[in-house]
mmCIF file of C-alpha atoms in Angstrom:
data_model
loop_
_atom_site.group_PDB
_atom_site.id
_atom_site.type_symbol
_atom_site.label_atom_id
_atom_site.label_comp_id
_atom_site.label_asym_id
_atom_site.label_seq_id
_atom_site.Cartn_x
_atom_site.Cartn_y
_atom_site.Cartn_z
ATOM 1 C CA MET A 1 -10.675 -26.628 23.664
ATOM 2 C CA MET A 2 -11.151 -23.345 21.787
ATOM 3 C CA ASN A 3 -8.178 -21.079 21.330
ATOM 4 C CA LYS A 4 -9.254 -17.690 22.597
ATOM 5 C CA ARG A 5 -7.441 -14.843 20.894
ATOM 6 C CA LYS A 6 -6.425 -12.045 23.168
ATOM 7 C CA LYS A 7 -8.262 -8.840 22.352
ATOM 8 C CA PRO A 8 -6.015 -6.034 21.115
ATOM 9 C CA PHE A 9 -5.370 -3.283 23.650
ATOM 10 C CA TYR A 10 -7.291 -0.887 21.394
ATOM 11 C CA SER A 11 -10.489 -2.997 21.489
ATOM 12 C CA ASP A 12 -12.395 -0.176 23.177
ATOM 13 C CA GLY A 13 -10.945 2.405 20.773
ATOM 14 C CA LEU A 14 -8.265 5.054 21.168
ATOM 15 C CA HIS A 15 -8.038 8.811 21.342
ATOM 16 C CA PHE A 16 -5.783 10.735 18.997
ATOM 17 C CA SER A 17 -5.742 14.204 17.497
ATOM 18 C CA CYS A 18 -3.035 15.473 15.203
ATOM 19 C CA THR A 19 -1.738 18.730 16.613
ATOM 20 C CA ARG A 20 0.171 19.381 13.354
ATOM 21 C CA CYS A 21 3.342 19.729 15.424
ATOM 22 C CA SER A 22 5.255 18.080 12.541
ATOM 23 C CA ALA A 23 7.364 15.926 14.874
ATOM 24 C CA CYS A 24 6.618 12.887 12.704
ATOM 25 C CA CYS A 25 7.663 14.789 9.555
ATOM 26 C CA ARG A 26 10.966 16.288 10.611
ATOM 27 C CA HIS A 27 14.361 15.867 12.240
ATOM 28 C CA GLU A 28 14.441 12.037 12.106
ATOM 29 C CA PRO A 29 15.461 9.829 9.199
ATOM 30 C CA GLY A 30 12.723 7.613 7.843
ATOM 31 C CA TYR A 31 10.707 6.517 4.882
ATOM 32 C CA VAL A 32 7.304 7.476 3.549
ATOM 33 C CA PHE A 33 6.568 4.599 1.201
ATOM 34 C CA LEU A 34 4.185 5.283 -1.662
ATOM 35 C CA SER A 35 1.465 3.358 -3.457
ATOM 36 C CA GLU A 36 0.154 4.080 -6.927
ATOM 37 C CA ASN A 37 -2.842 5.792 -5.335
ATOM 38 C CA ASP A 38 -0.510 8.041 -3.297
ATOM 39 C CA LEU A 39 1.266 9.120 -6.483
ATOM 40 C CA GLU A 40 -2.022 9.836 -8.231
ATOM 41 C CA LEU A 41 -3.200 12.027 -5.345
ATOM 42 C CA LEU A 42 0.097 13.922 -5.265
ATOM 43 C CA ALA A 43 0.150 14.371 -9.057
ATOM 44 C CA GLU A 44 -3.370 15.794 -9.001
ATOM 45 C CA ALA A 45 -2.676 18.118 -6.054
ATOM 46 C CA LEU A 46 0.621 19.371 -7.499
ATOM 47 C CA LYS A 47 -0.684 19.480 -11.088
ATOM 48 C CA MET A 48 2.273 17.391 -12.216
ATOM 49 C CA LYS A 49 2.743 14.206 -14.197
ATOM 50 C CA TYR A 50 3.154 10.981 -12.263
ATOM 51 C CA ILE A 51 6.709 10.426 -13.576
ATOM 52 C CA ASP A 52 7.707 13.992 -12.681
ATOM 53 C CA ILE A 53 6.602 13.409 -9.074
ATOM 54 C CA VAL A 54 8.816 10.300 -8.931
ATOM 55 C CA GLU A 55 11.829 12.101 -10.414
ATOM 56 C CA LYS A 56 11.542 15.272 -8.327
ATOM 57 C CA TYR A 57 10.244 14.096 -4.951
ATOM 58 C CA CYS A 58 11.003 10.374 -4.623
ATOM 59 C CA ARG A 59 13.799 7.855 -4.171
ATOM 60 C CA TRP A 60 14.065 4.085 -4.538
ATOM 61 C CA VAL A 61 14.996 2.387 -1.252
ATOM 62 C CA PRO A 62 16.639 -1.068 -1.271
ATOM 63 C CA VAL A 63 14.696 -3.680 0.701
ATOM 64 C CA PRO A 64 15.424 -7.360 1.425
ATOM 65 C CA GLY A 65 14.826 -9.664 -1.511
ATOM 66 C CA GLY A 66 16.667 -7.637 -4.133
ATOM 67 C CA GLU A 67 13.943 -5.061 -4.669
ATOM 68 C CA LYS A 68 13.549 -1.329 -4.158
ATOM 69 C CA GLN A 69 10.486 0.471 -2.844
ATOM 70 C CA LEU A 70 9.409 4.003 -3.671
ATOM 71 C CA SER A 71 9.662 6.544 -0.850
ATOM 72 C CA LEU A 72 9.500 10.308 -0.576
ATOM 73 C CA ARG A 73 12.859 12.062 -0.429
ATOM 74 C CA GLU A 74 14.012 13.964 2.623
ATOM 75 C CA LYS A 75 15.596 17.381 2.785
ATOM 76 C CA SER A 76 18.841 17.922 4.659
ATOM 77 C CA GLY A 77 18.115 17.624 8.365
ATOM 78 C CA PHE A 78 15.692 14.762 7.561
ATOM 79 C CA ASP A 79 12.624 16.955 6.982
ATOM 80 C CA CYS A 80 10.047 15.510 4.609
ATOM 81 C CA ILE A 81 10.395 16.902 1.093
ATOM 82 C CA PHE A 82 6.892 18.373 1.457
ATOM 83 C CA TRP A 83 7.435 20.042 4.829
ATOM 84 C CA GLN A 84 7.728 23.825 4.892
ATOM 85 C CA ASP A 85 6.175 25.443 7.961
ATOM 86 C CA GLY A 86 3.777 22.476 7.848
ATOM 87 C CA CYS A 87 2.764 19.905 5.285
ATOM 88 C CA THR A 88 2.415 21.528 1.878
ATOM 89 C CA VAL A 89 0.386 18.570 0.547
ATOM 90 C CA TYR A 90 -1.710 17.875 3.653
ATOM 91 C CA GLN A 91 -4.965 17.152 1.769
ATOM 92 C CA ALA A 92 -3.113 14.779 -0.607
ATOM 93 C CA ARG A 93 -0.587 13.329 1.840
ATOM 94 C CA PRO A 94 0.315 9.662 1.417
ATOM 95 C CA LEU A 95 -1.701 6.921 3.102
ATOM 96 C CA GLN A 96 1.184 6.223 5.483
ATOM 97 C CA CYS A 97 0.840 9.786 6.775
ATOM 98 C CA ARG A 98 -2.980 9.777 6.759
ATOM 99 C CA THR A 99 -3.174 6.595 8.846
ATOM 100 C CA PHE A 100 -0.610 7.658 11.458
ATOM 101 C CA PRO A 101 -0.533 6.612 14.288
ATOM 102 C CA PHE A 102 -2.677 3.586 13.424
ATOM 103 C CA TRP A 103 0.185 1.455 12.085
ATOM 104 C CA LYS A 104 0.879 -2.202 12.819
ATOM 105 C CA SER A 105 4.057 -1.298 14.722
ATOM 106 C CA THR A 106 2.398 1.306 16.947
ATOM 107 C CA LEU A 107 -0.578 -0.970 17.604
ATOM 108 C CA SER A 108 1.543 -3.981 18.561
ATOM 109 C CA GLY A 109 0.874 -3.301 22.243
ATOM 110 C CA ARG A 110 0.008 -0.635 24.768
ATOM 111 C CA ASN A 111 3.704 0.061 25.442
ATOM 112 C CA ALA A 112 4.378 0.750 21.750
ATOM 113 C CA TRP A 113 1.374 3.092 21.600
ATOM 114 C CA GLU A 114 2.220 4.967 24.798
ATOM 115 C CA SER A 115 5.903 5.301 23.899
ATOM 116 C CA LEU A 116 5.140 7.334 20.773
ATOM 117 C CA LEU A 117 6.625 10.800 21.098
ATOM 118 C CA CYS A 118 3.518 12.505 19.796
ATOM 119 C CA PRO A 119 1.511 15.113 21.712
ATOM 120 C CA GLY A 120 -1.756 13.920 20.137
ATOM 121 C CA ILE A 121 -1.626 10.362 21.528
ATOM 122 C CA GLY A 122 -4.406 9.709 24.039
ATOM 123 C CA LYS A 123 -6.081 13.064 23.382
ATOM 124 C CA GLY A 124 -8.919 14.461 21.324
ATOM 125 C CA THR A 125 -10.853 12.503 18.725
ATOM 126 C CA PHE A 126 -12.081 9.004 19.588
ATOM 127 C CA TYR A 127 -11.368 6.260 17.027
ATOM 128 C CA SER A 128 -13.208 2.944 17.256
ATOM 129 C CA ARG A 129 -11.590 -0.462 16.897
ATOM 130 C CA GLU A 130 -13.348 -0.771 13.541
ATOM 131 C CA TYR A 131 -11.791 2.479 12.277
ATOM 132 C CA ILE A 132 -8.334 1.492 13.542
ATOM 133 C CA GLU A 133 -8.507 -1.942 11.948
ATOM 134 C CA ASN A 134 -9.743 -0.382 8.713
ATOM 135 C CA CYS A 135 -6.529 1.706 8.665
ATOM 136 C CA LEU A 136 -4.511 -1.506 8.962
ATOM 137 C CA ILE A 137 -6.522 -3.176 6.198
ATOM 138 C CA GLN A 138 -6.134 -0.163 3.931
ATOM 139 C CA ARG A 139 -2.358 -0.093 4.482
ATOM 140 C CA ASN A 140 -2.162 -3.790 3.520
ATOM 141 C CA ALA A 141 -4.415 -3.298 0.485
ATOM 142 C CA GLU A 142 -2.449 -0.436 -1.057
ATOM 143 C CA GLN A 143 0.765 -2.048 -2.215
ATOM 144 C CA ILE A 144 3.959 -0.018 -2.046
ATOM 145 C CA LEU A 145 5.429 0.580 -5.476
ATOM 146 C CA THR A 146 8.330 -1.813 -5.966
ATOM 147 C CA ARG A 147 10.887 -2.545 -8.666
ATOM 148 C CA ARG A 148 13.787 -4.956 -9.079
ATOM 149 C CA ALA A 149 17.094 -3.582 -7.847
#
């Protein structure tokens, strides 16, 4: 007998439009993990050297397995280091930000999707299953920068 895989709840696509409310960028602690590509985009946009971006705007976060992963710093109050009346690097924002809300955790089920405290969920632009799954693939393909602790 064939094992039929259950279709994901987003099989027929989802609606989402960023309202640029900044709720996902402020007031809550969190991590914006960075890939090499993210750093290159930021360095180009800010006209800075790669290493200077790391030193000024990033931190190394301990993760299981004795490693650390590169993340953006936060300001006091948990605002993203690049938030000031909106995202100051919007066109060069990291992949994690660009693919929000199409993350593995938010796509784990309809309840996870609908429980997001984001005014753009279920509104505006239509995204196909193919687009959504491409976001997931892209997130897996771009490895977070890691070093030994």
